[in-house]
Amino acid sequence: MGTSTVIEMDDTIVAIGSSTMPATRGVVRLTGTGVIDIAERLGIMPTSDGSAHCVDTAITLGQPLGDVPVRALIWPTSRSYTGQPSLELHTFGSLPVLHSIVARAIELGARAARPGEFTLRAFLAGRLDLTQAEAVLGVIEAEGRGALDHALRQLAGNLSRPMEFLRGQLLDLLADVEAGLDFVDEDIQFISDTDLVERLDAIRSTLATTRKQLSERTRDTSQWILALRGLPNAGKSRLLNALAGHEAAIVADQAGTTRDVVSVPVQLGDHQVVLVDTAGIESADGDSSLQQISHQAQLQARRAGRDADIRLWCVDSASSDWEPTCAAMRELAKDKRQAAIDLWVATKCDGPGARHLPDPWIRTSALAGTGIDSLQQRIIDSIESLDANEGVSILSTAARCGGSLRAAETAIGSAIDYVHGGDGHEYVSSELRLAAAALGEVTGAVYTDDILDRVFSRFCIGK
Ligand SMILES: Nc1nc2c(ncn2[C@@H]2O[C@H](COP(=O)(O)OP(=O)(O)OP(=O)(O)O)[C@@H](O)[C@H]2O)c(=O)[nH]1
Ligand SMILES: [Mg+2]
C-alpha cells in the first residue's frame, strides 16, 4: 500500500459498518475532519471536552422513515481508530434506514467510503503518529530493519521480541472483542470482562516495567559512568584518586574502607566521565554490627557496577589468591548491561611480588603513578567505541519507543476503564487498536498486514 494511493485524507467518509444481511442492529460509520459538523447537522450534540462519548438521540430522515432513534458513539479528536474524528451511529438493522442515514450524511458533505478505506486511514494514522513522535517511519525503514533491530537490542536487551509478543496478545484480545461486537445481538461474548481486564492489566504492567528500563538506559550520553570494582583493599580508591588527579576518595590500609558509592566527575580527553568508587566485594555473611551497613554497601556497589558504561575490575597484582579472585571477578562481570565494556586492571604493580601479566591486563601502580596514562587512554578508546555504537539515532529511537510505550499503556488503561464503566466494547476495541498500533511502532512491524489478517478478514468486519 504505497503512499501514492493516499488521497483525500481530509474529507469525511461514510459507510454501513454492520452486516448488510438482515440483523437486529445496524451501524453507520463516519470518519474525517467534517464528522463533528455533520453530527451536529444530524441533530447530535457532541460534548465539547474532547473525550470519546456516547449520545442517545433521534435523527430525522424525512418521509416515510421520520425520526429514527440512534445511539451515537463519538470520537471527537484524533484519538480514534482512524486517527481522525469519528462517529458511529447504532440503530435498527434495517437496510433502508441504514441507507437513508448514509444518504443523509452524503447530503451533509460526506463521501461514500471505498472498500478498506477506514483501515487505510488507521494505517496512515499510525504513520503520522510516528512522524510526530520522532522522525518519519520512512527514515527508520530506510535505515533498514537490521539497524532498528540492532538499536533495539542494545537499548533494552532486546526490546522488540517481547514487544512483538505483547502486541500479538493485544491483537488476539482485539480479535475476541471484535468478534463479540459482531455477535452482540446474540449476547455472545468471546472473552469475559474479568478475563479481559486481567490480561490487559498484565500487559500494561509489563509495558510499564519496560518503559522504566528504557528510560534508565537513555540518560544523557554526554556523560559516561565508570565504576571501579574489586575486592577490599585492591587499591580501587587510590586508583580513582590517581585517575581524578586529586584526593577524592579515602585510602586506607584497612580493608573495607569505602562504604558509600563515591562519584567523582573528571574530564578524560574530550569526554565527561563520572568515576564511581565502590565498596570492596565481600560475601554477605558475618555477624558484626557492621553487617547491615556492609550489606547495603554491597547492594549499592553491585548496582553501580551494573549501571556503568565501563567497569574497571581491579585485582592486586601481588595477591596470593590471584586465580580464584580473577575467577570470582569474571563471574560477577557477567551481570552487566549489554553495551558495557570491562577493563581488567592489575593494581599495585610496584612491589617485588607484582605479577607480569599479558593483555588484556592493564598494569598500574597508583603509588608510583605508572600505567595511569595508558589506563586513561584505554578508557578513552572504550568510550569512543561505545559512542560509535550508541549514536544519536539510538537516542531518538529510545525517545520514540518511550512515547509509543506510554501511548500503549494509556490506551490499555482507557480500555480497562471502559470495561469497568460498562461502556460498549466498541470503545474497548478502539483503544486496543491504538495500543497495538503504538506497539507496532516500537517493533517497526507493518500494522495493516497482520491486523487485516488476524482481525478484519477473520471476522469479516471489512470496515
Ligand atoms: N604499593 C601500593 N599500595 C597501594 C597502591 N594502591 C593502593 N595501595 C594501598 O592499598 C591499601 C588499600 O587501598 P585503597 O585504595 O583504600 O583500597 P580499596 O580497594 O579502595 O579498598 P576498600 O575501600 O576497602 O574496598 C592502602 O594501604 C593503599 O595505600 C599501589 O599502587 N601500590
Ligand atoms: Mg576504597
Short mmCIF file of C-alpha atoms and ligand atoms in Angstrom, two decimals:
data_model
loop_
_atom_site.label_atom_id
_atom_site.label_comp_id
_atom_site.label_asym_id
_atom_site.label_seq_id
_atom_site.Cartn_x
_atom_site.Cartn_y
_atom_site.Cartn_z
CA MET A 1 0.00 0.00 0.00
CA GLY A 2 2.11 2.88 -1.27
CA THR A 3 1.64 6.48 -0.28
CA SER A 4 0.75 7.34 -3.88
CA THR A 5 -2.68 5.84 -3.24
CA VAL A 6 -3.14 8.16 -0.29
CA ILE A 7 -5.50 10.81 -1.48
CA GLU A 8 -8.30 12.82 0.02
CA MET A 9 -7.30 12.17 3.60
CA ASP A 10 -9.08 15.26 4.80
CA ASP A 11 -12.55 14.55 3.55
CA THR A 12 -15.18 12.69 5.51
CA ILE A 13 -16.18 9.20 4.52
CA VAL A 14 -19.29 7.23 5.40
CA ALA A 15 -20.30 3.59 5.07
CA ILE A 16 -22.55 1.00 6.61
CA GLY A 17 -20.30 -0.67 9.14
CA SER A 18 -22.50 -3.60 10.04
CA SER A 19 -23.62 -6.64 8.14
CA THR A 20 -25.76 -5.99 5.07
CA MET A 21 -27.65 -9.16 5.91
CA PRO A 22 -30.84 -8.78 7.94
CA ALA A 23 -29.89 -8.12 11.58
CA THR A 24 -31.47 -6.53 14.61
CA ARG A 25 -28.86 -3.81 14.85
CA GLY A 26 -27.02 -1.76 12.27
CA VAL A 27 -24.11 0.63 12.31
CA VAL A 28 -23.17 3.55 10.09
CA ARG A 29 -19.59 4.78 10.40
CA LEU A 30 -18.11 8.13 9.56
CA THR A 31 -14.60 9.42 9.84
CA GLY A 32 -12.81 12.56 8.74
CA THR A 33 -12.37 16.18 9.63
CA GLY A 34 -16.03 17.04 8.94
CA VAL A 35 -17.50 14.48 11.32
CA ILE A 36 -18.42 16.85 14.12
CA ASP A 37 -20.04 19.29 11.74
CA ILE A 38 -22.07 16.51 10.16
CA ALA A 39 -23.00 15.11 13.58
CA GLU A 40 -24.31 18.48 14.68
CA ARG A 41 -26.28 18.92 11.48
CA LEU A 42 -27.80 15.47 12.04
CA GLY A 43 -29.01 16.83 15.37
CA ILE A 44 -26.43 15.00 17.52
CA MET A 45 -24.83 17.35 20.02
CA PRO A 46 -21.37 16.08 20.95
CA THR A 47 -19.96 17.32 24.25
CA SER A 48 -17.01 19.62 23.83
CA ASP A 49 -14.50 18.15 26.28
CA GLY A 50 -12.78 16.18 23.55
CA SER A 51 -13.14 12.69 25.01
CA ALA A 52 -14.92 9.79 23.38
CA HIS A 53 -18.53 9.65 24.41
CA CYS A 54 -21.97 8.37 23.65
CA VAL A 55 -25.20 10.26 22.90
CA ASP A 56 -28.68 8.72 22.64
CA THR A 57 -30.85 10.76 20.33
CA ALA A 58 -33.03 10.60 17.26
CA ILE A 59 -32.24 11.76 13.77
CA THR A 60 -34.70 12.93 11.21
CA LEU A 61 -34.63 11.06 7.93
CA GLY A 62 -37.73 12.52 6.31
CA GLN A 63 -40.72 10.61 4.97
CA PRO A 64 -41.51 7.80 5.22
CA LEU A 65 -38.97 6.96 7.92
CA GLY A 66 -39.42 10.05 10.11
CA ASP A 67 -37.38 10.20 13.31
CA VAL A 68 -35.12 7.23 14.00
CA PRO A 69 -33.57 6.63 17.40
CA VAL A 70 -29.81 6.23 17.31
CA ARG A 71 -27.01 5.71 19.76
CA ALA A 72 -24.11 7.86 18.56
CA LEU A 73 -20.56 6.93 19.59
CA ILE A 74 -18.35 9.94 19.09
CA TRP A 75 -14.58 10.21 18.97
CA PRO A 76 -14.20 13.98 18.55
CA THR A 77 -10.40 14.09 18.24
CA SER A 78 -7.58 12.19 16.59
CA ARG A 79 -7.70 9.64 19.39
CA SER A 80 -9.70 7.20 17.36
CA TYR A 81 -9.05 4.16 15.27
CA THR A 82 -8.57 6.16 12.12
CA GLY A 83 -6.68 8.97 13.80
CA GLN A 84 -9.46 11.34 12.78
CA PRO A 85 -12.72 12.48 14.36
CA SER A 86 -15.10 9.55 14.06
CA LEU A 87 -18.74 8.76 14.57
CA GLU A 88 -20.67 5.52 14.76
CA LEU A 89 -24.46 5.58 14.56
CA HIS A 90 -26.06 2.46 16.02
CA THR A 91 -29.68 1.89 15.15
CA PHE A 92 -32.12 -0.75 13.85
CA GLY A 93 -30.63 -3.29 11.49
CA SER A 94 -32.96 -2.15 8.73
CA LEU A 95 -31.16 -1.65 5.45
CA PRO A 96 -33.49 1.13 4.23
CA VAL A 97 -32.81 3.01 7.48
CA LEU A 98 -29.06 2.49 7.20
CA HIS A 99 -29.02 3.55 3.53
CA SER A 100 -31.05 6.63 4.40
CA ILE A 101 -28.56 7.60 7.10
CA VAL A 102 -25.68 7.17 4.63
CA ALA A 103 -27.55 9.24 2.05
CA ARG A 104 -28.24 11.95 4.61
CA ALA A 105 -24.57 12.06 5.63
CA ILE A 106 -23.60 12.38 1.96
CA GLU A 107 -26.05 15.29 1.56
CA LEU A 108 -24.28 16.90 4.50
CA GLY A 109 -20.86 16.62 2.85
CA ALA A 110 -19.58 13.10 3.43
CA ARG A 111 -18.45 10.80 0.64
CA ALA A 112 -19.15 7.08 0.31
CA ALA A 113 -16.13 5.19 1.61
CA ARG A 114 -14.21 2.90 -0.70
CA PRO A 115 -13.58 -0.67 0.45
CA GLY A 116 -10.97 -0.79 3.17
CA GLU A 117 -10.75 2.97 3.45
CA PHE A 118 -11.25 3.08 7.22
CA THR A 119 -8.40 0.64 7.56
CA LEU A 120 -6.25 2.67 5.23
CA ARG A 121 -6.79 5.71 7.38
CA ALA A 122 -5.98 3.72 10.50
CA PHE A 123 -2.77 2.64 8.88
CA LEU A 124 -1.90 6.16 7.95
CA ALA A 125 -2.78 7.38 11.41
CA GLY A 126 -0.13 5.04 12.76
CA ARG A 127 2.43 6.53 10.45
CA LEU A 128 1.51 10.07 11.22
CA ASP A 129 1.80 9.41 14.94
CA LEU A 130 5.27 8.12 14.34
CA THR A 131 6.17 11.15 12.29
CA GLN A 132 5.16 13.45 15.08
CA ALA A 133 6.85 11.38 17.74
CA GLU A 134 10.27 11.39 16.17
CA ALA A 135 11.15 11.25 12.52
CA VAL A 136 9.33 9.68 9.66
CA LEU A 137 8.84 5.93 9.70
CA GLY A 138 10.43 6.05 6.28
CA VAL A 139 13.66 7.21 7.88
CA ILE A 140 13.68 4.17 10.07
CA GLU A 141 12.77 1.90 7.19
CA ALA A 142 15.47 3.47 5.10
CA GLU A 143 17.99 2.63 7.80
CA GLY A 144 16.86 -0.92 7.45
CA ARG A 145 15.13 -3.32 9.68
CA GLY A 146 18.52 -4.69 10.78
CA ALA A 147 19.66 -1.32 12.08
CA LEU A 148 16.45 -0.91 14.04
CA ASP A 149 16.81 -4.40 15.49
CA HIS A 150 20.36 -3.67 16.42
CA ALA A 151 19.41 -0.43 18.13
CA LEU A 152 16.55 -2.02 19.99
CA ARG A 153 18.66 -4.94 21.12
CA GLN A 154 21.19 -2.57 22.56
CA LEU A 155 18.58 -0.45 24.21
CA ALA A 156 16.84 -2.88 26.42
CA GLY A 157 18.46 -6.23 25.99
CA ASN A 158 16.24 -6.99 23.03
CA LEU A 159 13.13 -4.93 23.30
CA SER A 160 11.50 -5.84 20.04
CA ARG A 161 10.79 -9.52 20.63
CA PRO A 162 8.89 -9.14 23.90
CA MET A 163 7.01 -6.16 22.43
CA GLU A 164 6.07 -8.23 19.40
CA PHE A 165 4.80 -10.90 21.78
CA LEU A 166 2.69 -8.39 23.75
CA ARG A 167 1.35 -6.94 20.55
CA GLY A 168 0.31 -10.44 19.46
CA GLN A 169 -1.56 -10.84 22.73
CA LEU A 170 -3.29 -7.50 22.19
CA LEU A 171 -4.31 -8.45 18.67
CA ASP A 172 -5.76 -11.72 19.95
CA LEU A 173 -7.74 -9.85 22.60
CA LEU A 174 -8.83 -7.36 19.97
CA ALA A 175 -10.00 -10.20 17.75
CA ASP A 176 -12.06 -11.60 20.64
CA VAL A 177 -13.58 -8.21 21.40
CA GLU A 178 -14.32 -7.54 17.72
CA ALA A 179 -15.88 -10.97 17.36
CA GLY A 180 -18.11 -10.22 20.35
CA LEU A 181 -19.22 -7.00 18.66
CA ASP A 182 -20.43 -8.90 15.64
CA PHE A 183 -22.48 -11.17 17.84
CA VAL A 184 -23.65 -8.55 20.29
CA ASP A 185 -27.29 -9.15 19.44
CA GLU A 186 -26.97 -12.82 20.29
CA ASP A 187 -25.30 -11.79 23.53
CA ILE A 188 -22.28 -13.97 22.74
CA GLN A 189 -19.01 -12.97 24.37
CA PHE A 190 -15.70 -14.42 23.27
CA ILE A 191 -13.95 -13.25 26.39
CA SER A 192 -15.33 -12.34 29.82
CA ASP A 193 -14.81 -8.83 31.12
CA THR A 194 -12.90 -10.16 34.12
CA ASP A 195 -10.56 -12.13 31.91
CA LEU A 196 -10.13 -9.20 29.56
CA VAL A 197 -9.24 -6.78 32.35
CA GLU A 198 -6.85 -9.27 33.93
CA ARG A 199 -4.97 -9.85 30.70
CA LEU A 200 -4.88 -6.17 29.82
CA ASP A 201 -3.59 -5.34 33.27
CA ALA A 202 -0.76 -7.86 32.90
CA ILE A 203 0.22 -6.39 29.53
CA ARG A 204 0.09 -2.89 30.94
CA SER A 205 2.38 -3.67 33.86
CA THR A 206 4.93 -5.34 31.56
CA LEU A 207 4.88 -2.23 29.41
CA ALA A 208 5.41 0.00 32.44
CA THR A 209 8.42 -2.05 33.55
CA THR A 210 9.90 -1.98 30.07
CA ARG A 211 9.44 1.75 29.79
CA LYS A 212 11.20 2.24 33.10
CA GLN A 213 14.14 0.14 31.97
CA LEU A 214 14.24 2.07 28.74
CA SER A 215 14.30 5.46 30.41
CA GLU A 216 17.11 4.30 32.68
CA ARG A 217 19.07 3.39 29.59
CA THR A 218 18.51 6.65 27.79
CA ARG A 219 20.29 9.02 30.04
CA ASP A 220 22.44 11.78 28.65
CA THR A 221 25.30 10.00 26.91
CA SER A 222 27.48 13.07 27.06
CA GLN A 223 28.42 11.70 30.49
CA TRP A 224 29.92 8.26 30.86
CA ILE A 225 29.80 6.22 34.03
CA LEU A 226 32.91 4.30 35.01
CA ALA A 227 32.78 2.05 38.08
CA LEU A 228 35.76 0.59 39.92
CA ARG A 229 35.13 -2.90 41.20
CA GLY A 230 37.31 -5.32 43.13
CA LEU A 231 37.98 -6.98 46.46
CA PRO A 232 38.51 -4.87 49.60
CA ASN A 233 41.97 -3.35 49.65
CA ALA A 234 42.53 -3.97 45.94
CA GLY A 235 43.57 -0.33 45.60
CA LYS A 236 40.40 0.99 43.96
CA SER A 237 40.15 4.25 45.87
CA ARG A 238 43.78 5.08 45.35
CA LEU A 239 43.47 4.30 41.66
CA LEU A 240 40.41 6.55 41.45
CA ASN A 241 42.39 9.38 43.03
CA ALA A 242 45.20 8.82 40.52
CA LEU A 243 42.71 8.98 37.62
CA ALA A 244 40.98 12.03 39.08
CA GLY A 245 44.26 13.79 39.86
CA HIS A 246 43.20 14.65 43.39
CA GLU A 247 42.29 13.01 46.69
CA ALA A 248 38.61 12.42 46.11
CA ALA A 249 38.28 9.10 47.92
CA ILE A 250 39.64 7.87 51.25
CA VAL A 251 42.54 5.42 51.01
CA ALA A 252 43.47 3.26 53.98
CA ASP A 253 45.34 0.08 54.86
CA GLN A 254 42.20 -1.29 56.40
CA ALA A 255 40.08 -3.49 54.15
CA GLY A 256 36.53 -2.24 53.86
CA THR A 257 37.32 1.47 53.90
CA THR A 258 34.95 2.52 51.16
CA ARG A 259 31.30 2.09 52.16
CA ASP A 260 29.31 4.61 50.20
CA VAL A 261 29.37 4.89 46.48
CA VAL A 262 31.59 7.90 45.74
CA SER A 263 31.17 9.69 42.40
CA VAL A 264 33.82 11.99 41.00
CA PRO A 265 33.36 13.81 37.70
CA VAL A 266 36.53 14.06 35.61
CA GLN A 267 37.44 15.06 32.09
CA LEU A 268 39.21 12.37 30.07
CA GLY A 269 40.20 13.61 26.63
CA ASP A 270 37.03 15.11 25.16
CA HIS A 271 34.78 13.12 27.44
CA GLN A 272 32.96 13.81 30.66
CA VAL A 273 33.38 10.75 32.85
CA VAL A 274 31.97 10.08 36.28
CA LEU A 275 34.32 7.83 38.23
CA VAL A 276 32.40 5.73 40.72
CA ASP A 277 34.26 4.19 43.64
CA THR A 278 32.51 1.23 45.24
CA ALA A 279 32.81 -0.86 48.36
CA GLY A 280 35.14 -3.85 48.01
CA ILE A 281 33.32 -7.05 47.09
CA GLU A 282 32.83 -9.33 50.04
CA SER A 283 30.50 -12.17 50.92
CA ALA A 284 27.44 -11.14 52.87
CA ASP A 285 27.95 -13.42 55.86
CA GLY A 286 29.47 -12.49 59.24
CA ASP A 287 27.78 -11.33 62.42
CA SER A 288 29.37 -7.99 63.08
CA SER A 289 27.26 -4.98 63.88
CA LEU A 290 28.52 -3.60 60.60
CA GLN A 291 26.77 -6.37 58.72
CA GLN A 292 23.78 -4.26 57.82
CA ILE A 293 25.93 -1.41 56.56
CA SER A 294 28.08 -3.87 54.71
CA HIS A 295 25.08 -5.49 53.07
CA GLN A 296 23.78 -2.12 52.00
CA ALA A 297 27.20 -1.18 50.64
CA GLN A 298 27.38 -4.41 48.65
CA LEU A 299 23.99 -3.80 47.07
CA GLN A 300 24.92 -0.25 46.13
CA ALA A 301 28.24 -1.38 44.71
CA ARG A 302 26.61 -4.09 42.63
CA ARG A 303 24.04 -1.65 41.27
CA ALA A 304 26.71 0.92 40.43
CA GLY A 305 28.63 -1.79 38.61
CA ARG A 306 25.62 -2.90 36.65
CA ASP A 307 24.64 0.61 35.56
CA ALA A 308 28.12 1.62 34.47
CA ASP A 309 29.23 2.08 30.88
CA ILE A 310 32.74 0.95 31.75
CA ARG A 311 33.87 -1.19 34.66
CA LEU A 312 37.46 -1.37 35.90
CA TRP A 313 37.93 -4.75 37.54
CA CYS A 314 40.83 -4.16 39.92
CA VAL A 315 42.95 -7.05 41.17
CA ASP A 316 46.03 -6.67 43.36
CA SER A 317 48.89 -7.91 41.22
CA ALA A 318 50.66 -9.31 44.26
CA SER A 319 47.62 -11.14 45.57
CA SER A 320 48.25 -14.65 46.80
CA ASP A 321 44.73 -15.61 45.68
CA TRP A 322 45.15 -14.35 42.14
CA GLU A 323 43.40 -17.19 40.27
CA PRO A 324 40.30 -17.56 42.47
CA THR A 325 39.99 -13.78 42.70
CA CYS A 326 40.03 -13.41 38.92
CA ALA A 327 37.53 -16.25 38.55
CA ALA A 328 35.20 -14.58 41.04
CA MET A 329 35.51 -11.22 39.24
CA ARG A 330 34.77 -12.82 35.88
CA GLU A 331 31.65 -14.38 37.35
CA LEU A 332 30.49 -11.02 38.74
CA ALA A 333 31.27 -9.32 35.44
CA LYS A 334 28.53 -11.36 33.79
CA ASP A 335 25.98 -9.08 35.44
CA LYS A 336 26.15 -6.17 33.05
CA ARG A 337 24.37 -4.03 30.55
CA GLN A 338 24.83 -5.34 27.07
CA ALA A 339 26.91 -2.46 25.78
CA ALA A 340 29.12 -2.04 28.85
CA ILE A 341 32.87 -2.51 28.50
CA ASP A 342 35.04 -4.31 31.04
CA LEU A 343 38.68 -3.39 31.57
CA TRP A 344 40.94 -5.61 33.66
CA VAL A 345 43.35 -3.68 35.83
CA ALA A 346 46.24 -5.14 37.81
CA THR A 347 46.92 -2.77 40.72
CA LYS A 348 49.97 -2.17 42.90
CA CYS A 349 52.42 -3.20 40.15
CA ASP A 350 55.32 -1.70 42.07
CA GLY A 351 56.40 -4.24 44.68
CA PRO A 352 58.61 -7.30 44.22
CA GLY A 353 55.60 -9.65 44.32
CA ALA A 354 53.81 -7.98 41.38
CA ARG A 355 52.93 -10.39 38.61
CA HIS A 356 53.82 -9.86 34.98
CA LEU A 357 50.57 -10.05 33.13
CA PRO A 358 49.80 -10.12 29.42
CA ASP A 359 46.96 -8.29 27.68
CA PRO A 360 44.12 -7.62 28.38
CA TRP A 361 45.51 -6.76 31.80
CA ILE A 362 46.44 -3.14 32.24
CA ARG A 363 49.28 -2.87 34.75
CA THR A 364 49.10 0.11 37.06
CA SER A 365 50.63 1.50 40.21
CA ALA A 366 48.73 4.35 41.78
CA LEU A 367 51.62 4.67 44.23
CA ALA A 368 54.31 5.09 41.57
CA GLY A 369 51.96 6.72 39.10
CA THR A 370 52.81 4.17 36.39
CA GLY A 371 50.31 2.79 33.91
CA ILE A 372 47.81 5.56 34.72
CA ASP A 373 48.27 7.27 31.33
CA SER A 374 47.76 4.08 29.41
CA LEU A 375 44.72 3.22 31.55
CA GLN A 376 43.26 6.65 30.74
CA GLN A 377 43.89 6.02 27.06
CA ARG A 378 42.16 2.64 27.23
CA ILE A 379 39.18 4.32 28.91
CA ILE A 380 39.02 6.97 26.19
CA ASP A 381 39.22 4.30 23.46
CA SER A 382 36.41 2.39 25.15
CA ILE A 383 34.20 5.47 25.34
CA GLU A 384 34.77 6.15 21.68
CA SER A 385 33.80 2.62 20.72
CA LEU A 386 30.66 2.94 22.85
CA ASP A 387 29.91 6.27 21.27
CA ALA A 388 30.04 4.75 17.81
CA ASN A 389 27.57 2.06 18.89
CA GLU A 390 25.16 4.21 20.82
CA GLY A 391 24.79 7.10 18.45
CA VAL A 392 22.16 9.78 18.29
CA SER A 393 19.86 7.53 16.26
CA ILE A 394 19.56 5.19 19.20
CA LEU A 395 18.63 8.02 21.49
CA SER A 396 15.90 9.10 19.13
CA THR A 397 14.72 5.52 18.77
CA ALA A 398 14.63 5.37 22.55
CA ALA A 399 12.63 8.57 22.72
CA ARG A 400 10.20 7.24 20.15
CA CYS A 401 9.83 3.88 21.87
CA GLY A 402 9.28 5.54 25.24
CA GLY A 403 6.48 7.61 23.71
CA SER A 404 4.95 4.61 22.00
CA LEU A 405 5.06 2.51 25.14
CA ARG A 406 3.40 5.31 27.06
CA ALA A 407 0.74 5.63 24.36
CA ALA A 408 0.10 1.88 24.54
CA GLU A 409 -0.14 2.00 28.34
CA THR A 410 -2.56 4.91 28.21
CA ALA A 411 -4.74 3.21 25.63
CA ILE A 412 -4.82 -0.03 27.62
CA GLY A 413 -5.70 1.98 30.74
CA SER A 414 -8.60 3.58 28.87
CA ALA A 415 -9.73 0.19 27.59
CA ILE A 416 -9.76 -1.13 31.16
CA ASP A 417 -11.73 1.94 32.29
CA TYR A 418 -14.24 1.38 29.51
CA VAL A 419 -14.69 -2.26 30.55
CA HIS A 420 -15.12 -1.26 34.21
CA GLY A 421 -17.51 1.53 33.24
CA GLY A 422 -19.65 -0.95 31.33
CA ASP A 423 -19.26 1.14 28.17
CA GLY A 424 -19.60 -0.55 24.84
CA HIS A 425 -16.85 -2.82 23.65
CA GLU A 426 -16.60 -0.55 20.61
CA TYR A 427 -14.58 1.80 22.80
CA VAL A 428 -12.51 -1.05 24.15
CA SER A 429 -11.65 -2.26 20.67
CA SER A 430 -10.79 1.25 19.57
CA GLU A 431 -8.34 1.62 22.47
CA LEU A 432 -6.86 -1.83 21.83
CA ARG A 433 -6.21 -0.84 18.24
CA LEU A 434 -4.43 2.28 19.43
CA ALA A 435 -2.35 0.20 21.84
CA ALA A 436 -1.46 -2.39 19.20
CA ALA A 437 -0.57 0.37 16.75
CA ALA A 438 1.69 2.00 19.32
CA LEU A 439 3.49 -1.27 19.97
CA GLY A 440 3.71 -1.81 16.23
CA GLU A 441 5.67 1.42 16.11
CA VAL A 442 8.09 0.07 18.68
CA THR A 443 8.82 -3.04 16.67
CA GLY A 444 8.60 -1.36 13.30
CA ALA A 445 6.10 -4.00 12.23
CA VAL A 446 3.75 -3.22 9.39
CA TYR A 447 0.46 -2.70 11.09
CA THR A 448 -2.07 -3.25 8.34
CA ASP A 449 -0.95 -6.64 7.09
CA ASP A 450 -1.40 -8.50 10.30
CA ILE A 451 -4.30 -6.52 11.69
CA LEU A 452 -6.09 -7.33 8.44
CA ASP A 453 -5.06 -10.96 8.59
CA ARG A 454 -5.72 -11.51 12.23
CA VAL A 455 -8.80 -9.42 12.81
CA PHE A 456 -10.63 -7.93 9.88
CA SER A 457 -10.52 -10.78 7.42
CA ARG A 458 -11.16 -13.31 10.15
CA PHE A 459 -14.41 -11.74 11.26
CA CYS A 460 -15.47 -10.02 8.06
CA ILE A 461 -15.64 -6.64 9.71
CA GLY A 462 -14.42 -5.11 6.47
CA LYS A 463 -14.64 -1.53 7.56
N1 LIG B 1 52.12 -0.49 46.94
C1 LIG B 1 50.95 0.02 46.60
N2 LIG B 1 49.96 0.15 47.50
C2 LIG B 1 48.77 0.64 47.12
C3 LIG B 1 48.52 1.04 45.79
N3 LIG B 1 47.26 1.45 45.72
C4 LIG B 1 46.73 1.33 46.94
N4 LIG B 1 47.62 0.83 47.79
C5 LIG B 1 47.41 0.56 49.21
O1 LIG B 1 46.46 -0.47 49.39
C6 LIG B 1 45.63 -0.18 50.51
C7 LIG B 1 44.19 -0.14 50.09
O2 LIG B 1 43.99 0.90 49.14
P1 LIG B 1 42.57 1.50 48.83
O3 LIG B 1 42.73 2.33 47.63
O4 LIG B 1 41.98 2.09 50.03
O5 LIG B 1 41.83 0.15 48.51
P2 LIG B 1 40.30 -0.06 48.17
O6 LIG B 1 40.22 -1.07 47.08
O7 LIG B 1 39.64 1.22 47.93
O8 LIG B 1 39.77 -0.73 49.48
P3 LIG B 1 38.29 -0.75 50.09
O9 LIG B 1 37.75 0.63 50.03
O10 LIG B 1 38.48 -1.23 51.45
O11 LIG B 1 37.49 -1.70 49.27
C8 LIG B 1 46.12 1.15 51.04
O12 LIG B 1 47.02 0.91 52.08
C9 LIG B 1 46.82 1.77 49.88
O13 LIG B 1 47.84 2.68 50.25
C10 LIG B 1 49.60 0.92 44.86
O14 LIG B 1 49.50 1.26 43.67
N5 LIG B 1 50.77 0.40 45.31
MG MG B 2 38.15 2.13 48.80
#
